[in-house]
Amino acid sequence: MMGTVDRIAVFFNYSPKRQICLAECRAAIEATESKRQKIKSLCRTRWVERHDALEVFIDFLPAMVDAMSQLMENETKSTTSAEISGFLMAITGFQFIAVLVSVTRCLSYIKPLTVALQGRSVDVVKAMSQVSVVQQALQEVRDNIDTYHNTWFQEVSTIADNLGVQPSQPRLCGRQTKRDNIEAATPELYYKRNLTIPFVDTFSLPAELHLWQARWKGVTNPPTTLQGAVEQCDSQLYPNIYTVLSIACVFPVTSCECERSISALGLVKTKLRSSMGQDRLSALCLLSVHRDIDINICNVVREFARKHPRRMYLPDILSEL
């Protein structure tokens, strides 16, 4: 679903003709005063931007279906027509609509937390408090999954009805290995068991946390630092905890370290050094940031001469006198 949303955003945003067609179709469907005239691509680093992009995509979905239908009728190139047909088939599938709405509504719980963690004044204690609030809210959703899923599925059904899509579910077979194959009598029950419940459970990870707690129960000398915990954490048995601990080892309390690195980059990459390579730039930035490390220049020259004997000739000055 994420990949389809991103490709469709690029498809419309990088063509003024398609963008105009999308705007006209949206104006014909509803009279809106919103300043949002373009769909957003998915940001690879900021999840808050992804949530906004999914919200905008849901808002533009009926207009995109009409715009693609018009573009496919007027398109002369077979490759572009096939691409539009693939997009149209993807976004008018009931499974795509169900995943789009469910993921968007689940991510809405972490959107305020994501915005708060990007602030400069946040500290570790306040961040942990905000994370605990979000965890409690998600646990409440999990405990009352029938109520929340029913609300989300009604929204899915409304969008599908506006697009002329009938509620459906993937067929079941005796042996399925490529996707979930849990039996369900209705599409609503199928998506609750195969989509909503597993996706909500990924936020809390209770089983892995319970195993991690049992790992250190009764141990007399558990690790007292993050570095020690990472060394004792099996990445295959506890993949999510290992990732969290690894991030925590380099996650600063404030944005000062990031600002220092940006300042160092401005001092290192000047106008006279604009053509340097990435390896040299990274090395010079590290030297600029870590000024407290004592570097033996003679050892650096010897190492360079050993690795590149043809590039540097080191004559003995005393022997040439």
mmCIF file of C-alpha atoms in Angstrom:
data_model
loop_
_atom_site.group_PDB
_atom_site.id
_atom_site.type_symbol
_atom_site.label_atom_id
_atom_site.label_comp_id
_atom_site.label_asym_id
_atom_site.label_seq_id
_atom_site.Cartn_x
_atom_site.Cartn_y
_atom_site.Cartn_z
ATOM 1 C CA MET A 1 0.000 0.000 0.000
ATOM 2 C CA MET A 2 2.780 2.438 0.931
ATOM 3 C CA GLY A 3 4.591 1.784 -2.336
ATOM 4 C CA THR A 4 1.445 2.314 -4.390
ATOM 5 C CA VAL A 5 0.689 5.617 -2.653
ATOM 6 C CA ASP A 6 4.228 6.873 -3.260
ATOM 7 C CA ARG A 7 4.266 5.898 -6.949
ATOM 8 C CA ILE A 8 0.886 7.516 -7.594
ATOM 9 C CA ALA A 9 2.040 10.731 -5.889
ATOM 10 C CA VAL A 10 5.066 10.863 -8.183
ATOM 11 C CA PHE A 11 2.859 10.049 -11.175
ATOM 12 C CA PHE A 12 0.653 13.125 -10.599
ATOM 13 C CA ASN A 13 3.074 15.619 -9.062
ATOM 14 C CA TYR A 14 5.729 15.420 -11.790
ATOM 15 C CA SER A 15 3.325 16.215 -14.619
ATOM 16 C CA PRO A 16 1.488 19.571 -14.804
ATOM 17 C CA LYS A 17 -1.042 18.078 -17.233
ATOM 18 C CA ARG A 18 -1.976 15.276 -14.831
ATOM 19 C CA GLN A 19 -2.006 17.674 -11.898
ATOM 20 C CA ILE A 20 -4.467 19.975 -13.674
ATOM 21 C CA CYS A 21 -6.685 17.011 -14.524
ATOM 22 C CA LEU A 22 -6.657 15.897 -10.881
ATOM 23 C CA ALA A 23 -7.540 19.397 -9.664
ATOM 24 C CA GLU A 24 -10.425 19.649 -12.136
ATOM 25 C CA CYS A 25 -11.820 16.263 -11.114
ATOM 26 C CA ARG A 26 -11.635 17.189 -7.454
ATOM 27 C CA ALA A 27 -13.397 20.498 -8.082
ATOM 28 C CA ALA A 28 -16.148 18.678 -9.976
ATOM 29 C CA ILE A 29 -16.740 16.225 -7.129
ATOM 30 C CA GLU A 30 -16.870 18.674 -4.229
ATOM 31 C CA ALA A 31 -16.536 22.393 -3.669
ATOM 32 C CA THR A 32 -13.666 22.646 -1.204
ATOM 33 C CA GLU A 33 -11.791 25.644 0.081
ATOM 34 C CA SER A 34 -8.768 23.643 1.112
ATOM 35 C CA LYS A 35 -5.403 25.009 0.051
ATOM 36 C CA ARG A 36 -4.168 21.465 -0.525
ATOM 37 C CA GLN A 37 -3.996 21.058 -4.301
ATOM 38 C CA LYS A 38 -1.411 18.270 -4.564
ATOM 39 C CA ILE A 39 -1.011 14.831 -3.064
ATOM 40 C CA LYS A 40 2.122 14.263 -1.014
ATOM 41 C CA SER A 41 4.893 11.754 -1.529
ATOM 42 C CA LEU A 42 5.909 9.527 1.372
ATOM 43 C CA CYS A 43 8.897 10.857 3.282
ATOM 44 C CA ARG A 44 11.491 8.169 3.984
ATOM 45 C CA THR A 45 12.672 9.585 7.307
ATOM 46 C CA ARG A 46 9.793 11.478 8.952
ATOM 47 C CA TRP A 47 6.776 9.359 9.885
ATOM 48 C CA VAL A 48 4.684 12.430 10.663
ATOM 49 C CA GLU A 49 4.958 13.352 7.001
ATOM 50 C CA ARG A 50 3.844 9.858 6.038
ATOM 51 C CA HIS A 51 0.701 10.213 8.132
ATOM 52 C CA ASP A 52 -0.126 13.526 6.487
ATOM 53 C CA ALA A 53 0.472 11.989 3.055
ATOM 54 C CA LEU A 54 -1.940 9.122 3.785
ATOM 55 C CA GLU A 55 -4.598 11.532 5.058
ATOM 56 C CA VAL A 56 -4.305 13.611 1.883
ATOM 57 C CA PHE A 57 -4.404 10.461 -0.256
ATOM 58 C CA ILE A 58 -7.719 9.392 1.316
ATOM 59 C CA ASP A 59 -9.107 12.871 0.681
ATOM 60 C CA PHE A 60 -8.046 12.790 -2.987
ATOM 61 C CA LEU A 61 -9.014 9.158 -3.648
ATOM 62 C CA PRO A 62 -12.352 9.735 -5.493
ATOM 63 C CA ALA A 63 -10.806 12.501 -7.614
ATOM 64 C CA MET A 64 -7.803 10.297 -8.461
ATOM 65 C CA VAL A 65 -10.075 7.522 -9.739
ATOM 66 C CA ASP A 66 -11.895 9.971 -12.065
ATOM 67 C CA ALA A 67 -8.639 11.585 -13.190
ATOM 68 C CA MET A 68 -7.035 8.238 -14.028
ATOM 69 C CA SER A 69 -10.111 7.187 -15.997
ATOM 70 C CA GLN A 70 -9.918 10.366 -18.093
ATOM 71 C CA LEU A 71 -6.149 10.118 -18.567
ATOM 72 C CA MET A 72 -6.391 6.501 -19.694
ATOM 73 C CA GLU A 73 -9.014 7.387 -22.313
ATOM 74 C CA ASN A 74 -6.867 10.193 -23.763
ATOM 75 C CA GLU A 75 -3.485 8.469 -23.476
ATOM 76 C CA THR A 76 -1.799 7.430 -26.715
ATOM 77 C CA LYS A 77 1.278 5.656 -25.325
ATOM 78 C CA SER A 78 0.650 2.010 -24.483
ATOM 79 C CA THR A 79 3.190 1.937 -21.655
ATOM 80 C CA THR A 80 1.648 4.919 -19.875
ATOM 81 C CA SER A 81 -1.845 3.554 -20.433
ATOM 82 C CA ALA A 82 -0.802 0.254 -18.874
ATOM 83 C CA GLU A 83 0.712 2.082 -15.914
ATOM 84 C CA ILE A 84 -2.484 4.061 -15.325
ATOM 85 C CA SER A 85 -4.552 0.886 -15.624
ATOM 86 C CA GLY A 86 -2.390 -0.775 -12.973
ATOM 87 C CA PHE A 87 -2.749 2.178 -10.609
ATOM 88 C CA LEU A 88 -6.509 2.301 -11.155
ATOM 89 C CA MET A 89 -6.888 -1.396 -10.483
ATOM 90 C CA ALA A 90 -4.788 -1.106 -7.303
ATOM 91 C CA ILE A 91 -6.604 1.806 -5.656
ATOM 92 C CA THR A 92 -10.075 0.467 -6.503
ATOM 93 C CA GLY A 93 -9.398 -2.831 -4.758
ATOM 94 C CA PHE A 94 -11.235 -3.334 -1.475
ATOM 95 C CA GLN A 95 -8.125 -4.774 0.168
ATOM 96 C CA PHE A 96 -6.107 -1.644 -0.681
ATOM 97 C CA ILE A 97 -8.812 0.634 0.773
ATOM 98 C CA ALA A 98 -9.011 -1.446 3.964
ATOM 99 C CA VAL A 99 -5.249 -1.359 4.478
ATOM 100 C CA LEU A 100 -5.059 2.367 3.695
ATOM 101 C CA VAL A 101 -7.722 3.359 6.244
ATOM 102 C CA SER A 102 -6.574 0.967 8.985
ATOM 103 C CA VAL A 103 -2.913 1.991 8.755
ATOM 104 C CA THR A 104 -3.820 5.697 8.686
ATOM 105 C CA ARG A 105 -6.039 5.434 11.759
ATOM 106 C CA CYS A 106 -3.438 3.435 13.694
ATOM 107 C CA LEU A 107 -0.634 5.855 12.809
ATOM 108 C CA SER A 108 -2.777 8.763 14.017
ATOM 109 C CA TYR A 109 -2.031 7.634 17.592
ATOM 110 C CA ILE A 110 1.710 8.122 17.183
ATOM 111 C CA LYS A 111 1.547 11.335 15.158
ATOM 112 C CA PRO A 112 1.498 13.715 18.197
ATOM 113 C CA LEU A 113 4.314 11.699 19.782
ATOM 114 C CA THR A 114 6.392 11.952 16.604
ATOM 115 C CA VAL A 115 5.925 15.720 16.490
ATOM 116 C CA ALA A 116 6.846 16.044 20.185
ATOM 117 C CA LEU A 117 10.016 13.940 19.855
ATOM 118 C CA GLN A 118 11.262 16.207 17.074
ATOM 119 C CA GLY A 119 11.197 19.245 19.361
ATOM 120 C CA ARG A 120 14.418 20.747 20.677
ATOM 121 C CA SER A 121 13.300 21.212 24.274
ATOM 122 C CA VAL A 122 12.197 17.634 24.950
ATOM 123 C CA ASP A 123 14.163 15.584 27.476
ATOM 124 C CA VAL A 124 14.287 11.852 28.173
ATOM 125 C CA VAL A 125 11.900 11.936 31.144
ATOM 126 C CA LYS A 126 9.240 13.886 29.267
ATOM 127 C CA ALA A 127 9.648 11.709 26.192
ATOM 128 C CA MET A 128 9.182 8.520 28.200
ATOM 129 C CA SER A 129 6.052 9.976 29.771
ATOM 130 C CA GLN A 130 4.592 10.752 26.354
ATOM 131 C CA VAL A 131 5.486 7.283 25.085
ATOM 132 C CA SER A 132 3.691 5.730 28.070
ATOM 133 C CA VAL A 133 0.522 7.679 27.271
ATOM 134 C CA VAL A 134 0.580 6.457 23.672
ATOM 135 C CA GLN A 135 1.171 2.886 24.819
ATOM 136 C CA GLN A 136 -1.835 3.064 27.129
ATOM 137 C CA ALA A 137 -4.011 4.402 24.322
ATOM 138 C CA LEU A 138 -2.904 1.645 21.954
ATOM 139 C CA GLN A 139 -3.499 -0.968 24.646
ATOM 140 C CA GLU A 140 -7.018 0.385 25.069
ATOM 141 C CA VAL A 141 -7.525 0.030 21.315
ATOM 142 C CA ARG A 142 -6.282 -3.559 21.510
ATOM 143 C CA ASP A 143 -8.573 -4.392 24.435
ATOM 144 C CA ASN A 144 -11.585 -2.932 22.591
ATOM 145 C CA ILE A 145 -10.561 -3.981 19.096
ATOM 146 C CA ASP A 146 -14.121 -4.927 18.092
ATOM 147 C CA THR A 147 -15.412 -1.400 18.637
ATOM 148 C CA TYR A 148 -12.505 0.389 16.962
ATOM 149 C CA HIS A 149 -12.336 -2.004 14.012
ATOM 150 C CA ASN A 150 -16.075 -1.654 13.447
ATOM 151 C CA THR A 151 -15.676 2.133 13.211
ATOM 152 C CA TRP A 152 -12.753 1.881 10.810
ATOM 153 C CA PHE A 153 -14.476 -0.743 8.679
ATOM 154 C CA GLN A 154 -17.534 1.483 8.329
ATOM 155 C CA GLU A 155 -15.261 4.184 6.936
ATOM 156 C CA VAL A 156 -13.753 1.646 4.541
ATOM 157 C CA SER A 157 -17.217 0.580 3.402
ATOM 158 C CA THR A 158 -18.260 4.203 2.842
ATOM 159 C CA ILE A 159 -15.212 4.946 0.673
ATOM 160 C CA ALA A 160 -15.677 1.698 -1.250
ATOM 161 C CA ASP A 161 -19.368 2.448 -1.829
ATOM 162 C CA ASN A 162 -18.514 5.897 -3.218
ATOM 163 C CA LEU A 163 -16.064 4.292 -5.643
ATOM 164 C CA GLY A 164 -18.446 1.502 -6.617
ATOM 165 C CA VAL A 165 -16.286 -1.212 -5.019
ATOM 166 C CA GLN A 166 -17.921 -4.258 -3.464
ATOM 167 C CA PRO A 167 -16.606 -5.528 -0.079
ATOM 168 C CA SER A 168 -14.530 -8.631 -0.650
ATOM 169 C CA GLN A 169 -11.727 -10.671 0.832
ATOM 170 C CA PRO A 170 -8.922 -12.773 -0.675
ATOM 171 C CA ARG A 171 -9.833 -16.368 -1.335
ATOM 172 C CA LEU A 172 -8.748 -19.033 1.118
ATOM 173 C CA CYS A 173 -7.040 -22.272 0.240
ATOM 174 C CA GLY A 174 -5.850 -25.334 2.041
ATOM 175 C CA ARG A 175 -2.205 -24.294 2.218
ATOM 176 C CA GLN A 176 -1.188 -20.660 2.042
ATOM 177 C CA THR A 177 2.381 -19.472 2.674
ATOM 178 C CA LYS A 178 2.556 -16.021 1.026
ATOM 179 C CA ARG A 179 -0.025 -14.195 3.200
ATOM 180 C CA ASP A 180 -2.333 -14.659 6.185
ATOM 181 C CA ASN A 181 -4.887 -17.403 5.685
ATOM 182 C CA ILE A 182 -7.143 -17.149 8.745
ATOM 183 C CA GLU A 183 -10.686 -18.238 8.077
ATOM 184 C CA ALA A 184 -13.463 -15.651 8.422
ATOM 185 C CA ALA A 185 -17.155 -15.663 7.531
ATOM 186 C CA THR A 186 -17.319 -11.987 6.466
ATOM 187 C CA PRO A 187 -14.869 -9.430 5.034
ATOM 188 C CA GLU A 188 -15.134 -7.366 8.233
ATOM 189 C CA LEU A 189 -14.100 -10.352 10.362
ATOM 190 C CA TYR A 190 -11.344 -11.284 7.917
ATOM 191 C CA TYR A 191 -9.671 -7.876 7.988
ATOM 192 C CA LYS A 192 -10.012 -7.649 11.760
ATOM 193 C CA ARG A 193 -8.157 -10.949 12.227
ATOM 194 C CA ASN A 194 -5.609 -10.559 9.436
ATOM 195 C CA LEU A 195 -4.969 -6.791 9.382
ATOM 196 C CA THR A 196 -6.130 -4.705 12.329
ATOM 197 C CA ILE A 197 -5.178 -6.989 15.227
ATOM 198 C CA PRO A 198 -1.676 -7.896 13.897
ATOM 199 C CA PHE A 199 -0.911 -4.267 12.993
ATOM 200 C CA VAL A 200 -1.960 -2.935 16.411
ATOM 201 C CA ASP A 201 0.078 -5.673 18.105
ATOM 202 C CA THR A 202 3.236 -4.503 16.340
ATOM 203 C CA PHE A 203 3.149 -1.289 18.368
ATOM 204 C CA SER A 204 3.245 -2.952 21.796
ATOM 205 C CA LEU A 205 5.374 -6.122 21.263
ATOM 206 C CA PRO A 206 4.271 -7.726 24.555
ATOM 207 C CA ALA A 207 5.692 -11.188 23.825
ATOM 208 C CA GLU A 208 9.227 -9.974 23.040
ATOM 209 C CA LEU A 209 9.262 -7.678 26.062
ATOM 210 C CA HIS A 210 8.131 -10.552 28.277
ATOM 211 C CA LEU A 211 10.953 -12.748 26.982
ATOM 212 C CA TRP A 212 13.471 -9.941 27.569
ATOM 213 C CA GLN A 213 12.261 -9.517 31.168
ATOM 214 C CA ALA A 214 12.438 -13.278 31.771
ATOM 215 C CA ARG A 215 15.981 -13.245 30.344
ATOM 216 C CA TRP A 216 17.254 -11.074 33.213
ATOM 217 C CA LYS A 217 15.003 -12.332 35.986
ATOM 218 C CA GLY A 218 17.183 -13.694 38.779
ATOM 219 C CA VAL A 219 20.473 -12.548 37.200
ATOM 220 C CA THR A 220 22.750 -11.096 39.856
ATOM 221 C CA ASN A 221 24.814 -8.814 37.606
ATOM 222 C CA PRO A 222 22.634 -7.471 34.773
ATOM 223 C CA PRO A 223 24.122 -4.834 32.445
ATOM 224 C CA THR A 224 23.911 -1.299 33.797
ATOM 225 C CA THR A 225 24.620 0.569 30.560
ATOM 226 C CA LEU A 226 23.062 0.618 27.122
ATOM 227 C CA GLN A 227 26.288 -0.567 25.524
ATOM 228 C CA GLY A 228 26.374 -3.567 27.847
ATOM 229 C CA ALA A 229 22.729 -4.359 27.131
ATOM 230 C CA VAL A 230 23.349 -4.308 23.379
ATOM 231 C CA GLU A 231 26.276 -6.698 23.747
ATOM 232 C CA GLN A 232 24.098 -9.122 25.741
ATOM 233 C CA CYS A 233 21.068 -8.838 23.431
ATOM 234 C CA ASP A 234 20.653 -11.505 20.763
ATOM 235 C CA SER A 235 19.575 -9.741 17.575
ATOM 236 C CA GLN A 236 17.824 -12.864 16.248
ATOM 237 C CA LEU A 237 15.875 -13.653 19.432
ATOM 238 C CA TYR A 238 15.063 -10.019 20.310
ATOM 239 C CA PRO A 239 15.184 -8.117 16.969
ATOM 240 C CA ASN A 240 13.014 -5.171 18.010
ATOM 241 C CA ILE A 241 14.638 -4.712 21.416
ATOM 242 C CA TYR A 242 18.077 -4.916 19.807
ATOM 243 C CA THR A 243 17.082 -2.165 17.367
ATOM 244 C CA VAL A 244 15.698 0.042 20.140
ATOM 245 C CA LEU A 245 18.825 -0.388 22.273
ATOM 246 C CA SER A 246 21.086 0.346 19.300
ATOM 247 C CA ILE A 247 19.210 3.558 18.564
ATOM 248 C CA ALA A 248 19.221 4.547 22.228
ATOM 249 C CA CYS A 249 23.037 4.277 22.313
ATOM 250 C CA VAL A 250 23.377 7.086 19.771
ATOM 251 C CA PHE A 251 20.153 8.999 20.430
ATOM 252 C CA PRO A 252 21.026 12.391 21.977
ATOM 253 C CA VAL A 253 18.924 14.004 24.686
ATOM 254 C CA THR A 254 18.983 17.339 22.838
ATOM 255 C CA SER A 255 19.720 18.439 19.288
ATOM 256 C CA CYS A 256 23.061 20.062 20.228
ATOM 257 C CA GLU A 257 25.177 17.262 18.758
ATOM 258 C CA CYS A 258 23.273 17.444 15.486
ATOM 259 C CA GLU A 259 23.715 21.215 15.354
ATOM 260 C CA ARG A 260 27.453 20.829 16.009
ATOM 261 C CA SER A 261 27.794 18.397 13.108
ATOM 262 C CA ILE A 262 25.939 20.789 10.789
ATOM 263 C CA SER A 263 28.197 23.659 11.866
ATOM 264 C CA ALA A 264 31.261 21.488 11.287
ATOM 265 C CA LEU A 265 30.000 20.619 7.809
ATOM 266 C CA GLY A 266 29.702 24.310 6.939
ATOM 267 C CA LEU A 267 33.293 24.914 8.048
ATOM 268 C CA VAL A 268 34.716 21.897 6.247
ATOM 269 C CA LYS A 269 32.897 21.994 2.916
ATOM 270 C CA THR A 270 33.714 25.491 1.736
ATOM 271 C CA LYS A 271 33.487 26.897 -1.782
ATOM 272 C CA LEU A 272 37.097 25.885 -2.446
ATOM 273 C CA ARG A 273 36.339 22.283 -1.417
ATOM 274 C CA SER A 274 33.078 21.819 -3.266
ATOM 275 C CA SER A 275 34.433 19.012 -5.472
ATOM 276 C CA MET A 276 35.707 16.698 -2.739
ATOM 277 C CA GLY A 277 34.429 13.115 -2.530
ATOM 278 C CA GLN A 278 32.137 11.667 0.116
ATOM 279 C CA ASP A 279 34.877 9.643 1.833
ATOM 280 C CA ARG A 280 37.150 12.665 2.244
ATOM 281 C CA LEU A 281 34.244 14.828 3.430
ATOM 282 C CA SER A 282 33.222 12.288 6.084
ATOM 283 C CA ALA A 283 36.812 11.936 7.280
ATOM 284 C CA LEU A 284 37.354 15.696 7.564
ATOM 285 C CA CYS A 285 34.064 16.129 9.438
ATOM 286 C CA LEU A 286 35.066 13.452 11.933
ATOM 287 C CA LEU A 287 38.426 15.150 12.450
ATOM 288 C CA SER A 288 36.674 18.477 12.977
ATOM 289 C CA VAL A 289 34.124 17.133 15.461
ATOM 290 C CA HIS A 290 36.441 14.868 17.484
ATOM 291 C CA ARG A 291 39.199 17.351 18.179
ATOM 292 C CA ASP A 292 40.011 15.715 21.512
ATOM 293 C CA ILE A 293 41.468 12.607 19.825
ATOM 294 C CA ASP A 294 45.245 12.803 19.474
ATOM 295 C CA ILE A 295 46.378 11.812 15.972
ATOM 296 C CA ASN A 296 49.953 10.837 15.206
ATOM 297 C CA ILE A 297 50.737 12.459 11.860
ATOM 298 C CA CYS A 298 53.723 10.191 11.235
ATOM 299 C CA ASN A 299 51.598 7.075 11.587
ATOM 300 C CA VAL A 300 49.029 8.546 9.184
ATOM 301 C CA VAL A 301 51.729 9.224 6.562
ATOM 302 C CA ARG A 302 53.201 5.728 6.958
ATOM 303 C CA GLU A 303 49.769 4.107 6.626
ATOM 304 C CA PHE A 304 49.003 6.128 3.505
ATOM 305 C CA ALA A 305 52.350 5.240 1.972
ATOM 306 C CA ARG A 306 51.812 1.560 2.759
ATOM 307 C CA LYS A 307 48.340 1.457 1.155
ATOM 308 C CA HIS A 308 49.300 3.618 -1.844
ATOM 309 C CA PRO A 309 52.992 2.992 -2.587
ATOM 310 C CA ARG A 310 52.783 4.361 -6.126
ATOM 311 C CA ARG A 311 51.075 7.614 -5.179
ATOM 312 C CA MET A 312 53.530 8.860 -2.599
ATOM 313 C CA TYR A 313 57.309 8.732 -2.694
ATOM 314 C CA LEU A 314 58.924 9.403 0.657
ATOM 315 C CA PRO A 315 62.625 10.171 0.140
ATOM 316 C CA ASP A 316 65.095 10.197 2.963
ATOM 317 C CA ILE A 317 66.271 13.816 3.213
ATOM 318 C CA LEU A 318 69.463 12.894 5.088
ATOM 319 C CA SER A 319 70.545 10.439 2.392
ATOM 320 C CA GLU A 320 70.311 13.099 -0.358
ATOM 321 C CA LEU A 321 72.520 15.661 1.379
#
